[in-house]
């Protein structure tokens, strides 16, 4: 694993995957505790047509444009859910399921029938991401990390995700106390003057921001996995919220690093003639962590946890 090969080809995807995993796992903890873990799944399905429409209208994939398209799609989905509920008296869950699948199918159809399929916004990248393509062409080795000219050639997804990850983590740290109280007892939080609805909207906004930022780089499958698997794994290991958040971030980073390395080097080491998707390998690794926690974790074995 020489620096001349590892730094330009593997290090950027590894760092980008880690940042995306951290950005998704942090708000995922509170979604899990609020029994809203599938909100991330919903957002990942809803944003696709918004992203494609934003690109078709502007010809740009800049983060502000993509975020605006995602928010517009989210607003449209909310109107569709309400319209289905009022016109058919359907259960809210059924209305949400119909809306999200319709939006995602519409996004895939729009990709296939429009010029967007000629960009990195094609169906494969929407599902599996484009981690393998996020290479650092200007890097020549580890010394490039200290070379300003080489650093200017980093994939733009890396600084964008770094900024958004820092913003997500900083916002959660800033809102930690009221968000924690509102997560466990909304009624008590309201009596203390905590703006419960505003906090819920802020959490949804953070989740959407993380999902949109991660979507174009790592795809919907990995985005959904990182929103759910690391928090669920940590939940099986502890009853302390601070420890749960810390463990979830550790699991997310470990899954991203191990999955990226396994996708890039394990098939070669085994002499296999094919490669595997980095996003798929990371999602599989996070699922493996969850399975191990469910099987051997202290919450699975009360006596072990008491000891």
mmCIF file of C-alpha atoms in Angstrom, residues 8 10 19 36 48 58 62-63 65 79 114 129 131 202 236 241 250 270-271 297:
data_model
loop_
_atom_site.group_PDB
_atom_site.id
_atom_site.type_symbol
_atom_site.label_atom_id
_atom_site.label_comp_id
_atom_site.label_asym_id
_atom_site.label_seq_id
_atom_site.Cartn_x
_atom_site.Cartn_y
_atom_site.Cartn_z
ATOM 1 C CA UNK A 8 -4.328 9.672 -4.877
ATOM 2 C CA UNK A 10 -7.702 5.469 -1.921
ATOM 3 C CA UNK A 19 -17.096 12.285 6.638
ATOM 4 C CA UNK A 36 -38.107 8.026 13.249
ATOM 5 C CA UNK A 48 -33.570 12.228 -5.993
ATOM 6 C CA UNK A 58 -29.600 25.129 -13.812
ATOM 7 C CA UNK A 62 -23.170 22.943 -6.913
ATOM 8 C CA UNK A 63 -24.199 22.188 -3.293
ATOM 9 C CA UNK A 65 -28.382 24.199 -6.119
ATOM 10 C CA UNK A 79 -48.107 18.177 -0.034
ATOM 11 C CA UNK A 114 -33.124 13.279 -19.479
ATOM 12 C CA UNK A 129 -22.424 6.618 -5.227
ATOM 13 C CA UNK A 131 -16.590 6.924 -4.367
ATOM 14 C CA UNK A 202 -34.041 21.493 13.066
ATOM 15 C CA UNK A 236 -27.387 -2.185 21.591
ATOM 16 C CA UNK A 241 -26.864 8.801 25.241
ATOM 17 C CA UNK A 250 -16.752 5.336 16.110
ATOM 18 C CA UNK A 270 -7.608 -12.927 -2.815
ATOM 19 C CA UNK A 271 -6.676 -12.986 -6.497
ATOM 20 C CA UNK A 297 -23.715 -7.082 22.884
#
